Short mmCIF file of C-alpha atoms in Angstrom, two decimals:
data_model
loop_
_atom_site.label_atom_id
_atom_site.label_comp_id
_atom_site.label_asym_id
_atom_site.label_seq_id
_atom_site.Cartn_x
_atom_site.Cartn_y
_atom_site.Cartn_z
CA MET A 1 103.59 85.23 129.21
CA GLY A 2 103.40 88.89 128.72
CA ARG A 3 102.58 91.30 131.50
CA LYS A 4 99.06 91.93 132.37
CA LYS A 5 97.38 95.05 131.11
CA VAL A 6 96.69 97.56 134.03
CA THR A 7 93.27 99.29 133.79
CA ILE A 8 92.11 102.70 134.83
CA THR A 9 89.92 100.84 137.38
CA GLU A 10 93.02 99.54 139.18
CA VAL A 11 94.63 103.00 138.99
CA ALA A 12 91.54 104.48 140.71
CA LYS A 13 91.60 101.75 143.47
CA GLU A 14 95.24 102.41 143.93
CA ALA A 15 94.98 106.15 144.28
CA GLY A 16 91.70 105.94 146.26
CA VAL A 17 89.56 107.84 144.01
CA SER A 18 86.77 107.37 141.67
CA LEU A 19 86.84 105.93 138.21
CA ALA A 20 85.43 109.17 136.83
CA THR A 21 88.01 111.29 138.35
CA VAL A 22 90.86 109.13 136.83
CA SER A 23 89.10 109.36 133.48
CA ARG A 24 88.91 113.20 133.62
CA ILE A 25 92.52 113.40 134.64
CA PHE A 26 93.81 111.06 131.79
CA ASN A 27 91.83 112.97 129.14
CA ASN A 28 92.45 116.33 130.47
CA LYS A 29 88.81 117.16 131.09
CA ASP A 30 87.46 119.51 133.75
CA GLY A 31 84.00 119.17 135.06
CA LYS A 32 81.75 121.23 137.30
CA ILE A 33 84.12 120.23 140.27
CA LYS A 34 87.64 120.93 139.65
CA ILE A 35 90.25 118.38 140.46
CA SER A 36 93.07 119.56 142.83
CA GLU A 37 96.84 119.35 141.89
CA LYS A 38 97.15 117.10 144.97
CA THR A 39 94.72 114.55 143.51
CA LYS A 40 96.12 114.69 140.07
CA GLN A 41 99.65 113.92 141.39
CA LYS A 42 98.25 111.11 143.43
CA VAL A 43 96.59 109.40 140.38
CA LEU A 44 99.66 109.87 138.23
CA LYS A 45 101.87 108.40 140.91
CA ALA A 46 99.50 105.49 141.09
CA ALA A 47 99.41 105.05 137.32
CA ALA A 48 103.36 105.05 137.39
CA HIS A 49 103.52 102.41 140.20
CA LEU A 50 101.22 100.03 138.45
CA GLY A 51 102.95 100.57 135.22
CA TYR A 52 99.74 101.82 133.46
CA GLN A 53 99.95 102.91 129.75
CA THR A 54 97.54 104.93 127.83
CA ASN A 55 96.06 103.44 124.60
CA PRO A 56 97.00 106.13 121.93
CA PHE A 57 94.43 104.64 119.58
CA ALA A 58 91.53 104.96 122.16
CA ALA A 59 92.74 108.51 123.09
CA ALA A 60 92.69 109.31 119.31
CA LEU A 61 89.09 108.00 119.10
CA ARG A 62 87.94 110.15 121.87
CA ALA A 63 89.58 113.32 120.85
CA GLN A 64 89.48 112.74 117.19
CA LYS A 65 93.13 113.90 117.04
CA THR A 66 96.41 112.08 116.92
CA GLY A 67 98.97 114.86 116.89
CA ILE A 68 100.42 113.38 113.83
CA ILE A 69 100.72 115.09 110.45
CA GLY A 70 101.34 112.85 107.30
CA ILE A 71 103.67 113.88 104.59
CA LEU A 72 103.61 112.30 100.98
CA VAL A 73 106.98 113.04 99.31
CA ARG A 74 107.60 111.99 95.59
CA ASP A 75 111.36 111.82 95.84
CA LEU A 76 113.60 111.32 98.67
CA LYS A 77 116.62 111.49 96.48
CA ASP A 78 115.94 115.07 95.46
CA PRO A 79 118.19 117.40 97.66
CA PHE A 80 115.76 120.22 97.59
CA LEU A 81 112.82 118.14 98.79
CA ILE A 82 115.09 116.57 101.69
CA GLU A 83 115.85 120.16 102.90
CA LEU A 84 112.40 121.15 102.67
CA LEU A 85 111.08 118.03 104.47
CA LYS A 86 113.65 118.59 107.36
CA LYS A 87 112.35 122.22 107.84
CA VAL A 88 108.71 120.97 107.69
CA GLN A 89 109.31 118.40 110.34
CA GLN A 90 111.06 120.78 112.55
CA GLN A 91 108.10 123.31 112.36
CA VAL A 92 105.60 120.45 112.91
CA GLN A 93 107.55 119.19 116.16
CA SER A 94 107.87 122.69 117.55
CA ARG A 95 104.04 122.75 117.66
CA GLY A 96 104.10 119.56 119.79
CA MET A 97 102.97 117.30 117.03
CA ASP A 98 105.07 114.77 114.88
CA VAL A 99 105.10 113.46 111.30
CA LEU A 100 105.03 110.25 109.51
CA ILE A 101 106.55 110.14 106.11
CA GLY A 102 105.36 108.30 103.09
CA HIS A 103 107.94 108.01 100.06
CA THR A 104 106.14 107.31 96.90
CA ASP A 105 109.03 107.46 94.38
CA TYR A 106 106.68 108.83 91.75
CA GLN A 107 104.27 105.61 92.03
CA GLU A 108 100.69 106.86 92.08
CA THR A 109 99.49 103.50 93.42
CA THR A 110 101.87 103.71 96.13
CA ALA A 111 100.91 107.22 96.99
CA GLU A 112 97.11 106.41 97.06
CA ARG A 113 97.83 103.38 99.26
CA GLN A 114 99.89 105.59 101.73
CA LEU A 115 97.21 108.36 101.78
CA ASN A 116 94.40 105.79 102.50
CA VAL A 117 96.66 104.58 105.53
CA MET A 118 96.82 107.95 106.81
CA MET A 119 93.17 108.64 106.37
CA ASN A 120 92.14 105.50 108.22
CA HIS A 121 94.42 106.20 111.10
CA TRP A 122 93.06 109.81 111.85
CA PHE A 123 96.24 111.87 110.80
CA ASP A 124 95.50 115.34 111.77
CA GLY A 125 96.44 116.78 108.40
CA VAL A 126 98.43 115.83 105.30
CA ILE A 127 101.19 117.71 103.41
CA LEU A 128 101.50 116.65 99.66
CA LEU A 129 105.28 117.44 98.91
CA ASP A 130 105.92 118.24 95.20
CA TYR A 131 102.75 116.80 93.97
CA VAL A 132 100.69 118.28 91.00
CA ALA A 133 96.94 118.90 90.86
CA ALA A 134 96.51 116.57 87.86
CA GLN A 135 96.54 113.86 90.49
CA ASN A 136 93.20 114.83 91.75
CA PRO A 137 92.23 111.52 93.26
CA PHE A 138 94.33 112.79 96.31
CA VAL A 139 92.11 115.84 96.50
CA ASP A 140 88.99 113.74 96.30
CA VAL A 141 90.17 111.41 99.15
CA LEU A 142 91.24 114.20 101.29
CA LYS A 143 88.09 116.10 100.91
CA GLU A 144 85.91 112.83 101.48
CA TYR A 145 87.78 112.54 104.95
CA GLN A 146 87.52 116.41 105.55
CA THR A 147 90.99 116.17 106.51
CA PRO A 148 93.15 119.47 106.36
CA TYR A 149 95.61 119.36 103.51
CA VAL A 150 98.26 121.61 101.58
CA SER A 151 100.63 121.17 98.77
CA LEU A 152 104.09 122.30 98.93
CA THR A 153 106.03 123.16 95.71
CA GLY A 154 103.61 121.47 93.51
CA ASP A 155 101.73 122.61 90.59
CA GLY A 156 100.61 126.31 91.33
CA SER A 157 98.60 126.59 88.14
CA SER A 158 95.41 125.07 89.71
CA ALA A 159 93.01 126.27 92.31
CA LEU A 160 92.06 122.66 93.14
CA TRP A 161 93.88 122.68 96.43
CA PRO A 162 95.59 125.09 98.84
CA ILE A 163 99.40 125.49 97.97
CA VAL A 164 102.49 126.99 99.07
CA HIS A 165 104.32 127.22 95.75
CA VAL A 166 107.77 128.11 94.58
CA ASP A 167 107.80 131.11 91.90
CA ASP A 168 109.64 129.06 89.35
CA ALA A 169 109.78 131.90 86.89
CA VAL A 170 111.73 134.25 89.34
CA GLY A 171 113.98 131.26 90.27
CA ILE A 172 114.90 130.46 86.75
CA GLN A 173 115.55 134.08 85.99
CA LEU A 174 117.83 134.44 89.02
CA ALA A 175 119.63 131.39 88.26
CA VAL A 176 120.34 132.30 84.68
CA ALA A 177 121.29 135.97 85.57
CA HIS A 178 123.68 134.57 88.27
CA LEU A 179 125.48 132.27 85.90
CA THR A 180 125.58 134.93 82.97
CA ASP A 181 127.18 137.45 85.49
CA LEU A 182 129.91 134.90 86.01
CA GLY A 183 130.69 134.85 82.39
CA HIS A 184 128.94 131.45 81.49
CA LYS A 185 127.48 131.40 77.97
CA ASN A 186 126.62 127.62 77.59
CA ILE A 187 124.13 127.02 80.19
CA GLY A 188 122.38 123.61 80.37
CA PHE A 189 119.36 122.00 82.09
CA VAL A 190 119.40 118.73 83.78
CA GLY A 191 116.19 117.31 85.13
CA LYS A 192 113.69 114.36 85.15
CA ALA A 193 110.86 114.17 82.90
CA VAL A 194 108.04 114.80 85.19
CA ASN A 195 105.45 117.62 85.31
CA GLY A 196 107.07 120.18 87.56
CA VAL A 197 110.37 119.80 85.77
CA GLU A 198 108.92 120.06 82.36
CA HIS A 199 107.30 123.40 83.54
CA ARG A 200 110.70 124.61 84.63
CA LEU A 201 112.27 123.67 81.49
CA SER A 202 109.77 125.69 79.49
CA LEU A 203 110.65 128.67 81.55
CA PHE A 204 114.31 128.02 81.13
CA HIS A 205 113.91 128.24 77.24
CA GLN A 206 112.21 131.62 77.82
CA TYR A 207 115.27 133.10 79.56
CA VAL A 208 118.20 131.30 77.77
CA PRO A 209 118.72 132.16 74.21
CA SER A 210 118.34 128.81 72.17
CA ALA A 211 121.51 129.41 70.23
CA ASN A 212 123.44 129.20 73.61
CA ALA A 213 121.41 126.59 75.52
CA LYS A 214 122.49 122.94 75.95
CA PHE A 215 119.61 120.92 77.25
CA VAL A 216 120.26 117.55 78.81
CA LYS A 217 117.05 115.54 79.64
CA GLU A 218 118.15 112.88 82.08
CA ASP A 219 116.32 110.07 83.95
CA MET A 220 117.94 110.20 87.31
CA ASN A 221 117.06 106.66 88.14
CA LYS A 222 119.54 105.44 85.56
#
């Protein structure tokens, strides 16, 4: 048999304080009468002695916050997105929160299912990593749940959602200029046939003379 779950009533009895006092301490709420540090330590010591564990879902229900940010990422094989994902996680954790990551692998049905899981578990916010605004069912779901969200490196041409966007035009220009300065003349483009890459390809054709361009359109999954 499993160990019996300890209740806050038992903690209150062990500490010799009221149930309301224990509840206020566990929920970090001050009332008209301040709770002394001595009492707080007594309650925490009693809880530790009895093996009391808070219920994170109950706490989330009361506070309407979980301290978790959901991240939907299209492609975990993409080296740029992996590095970006690491930096995002570091920034979130530096603020006392954590992330749960959903890898959708370009599957829209998978993305929608993972997004619904995040919404139903009260994630405090959602980051869409490399998604395009054409997939506006995401926007509809997020707005329905009134969940803060932002898109990173996705389609910057739409005002459907808040976005932190890479300037692809400047990036292509700098890359082509760098290769040209090194003396290269036959410059190729390798990419997967998805919306963001197609957009970068169109920019590539603007900055590389077609006579010198060698384009390789490759499915990275093969």
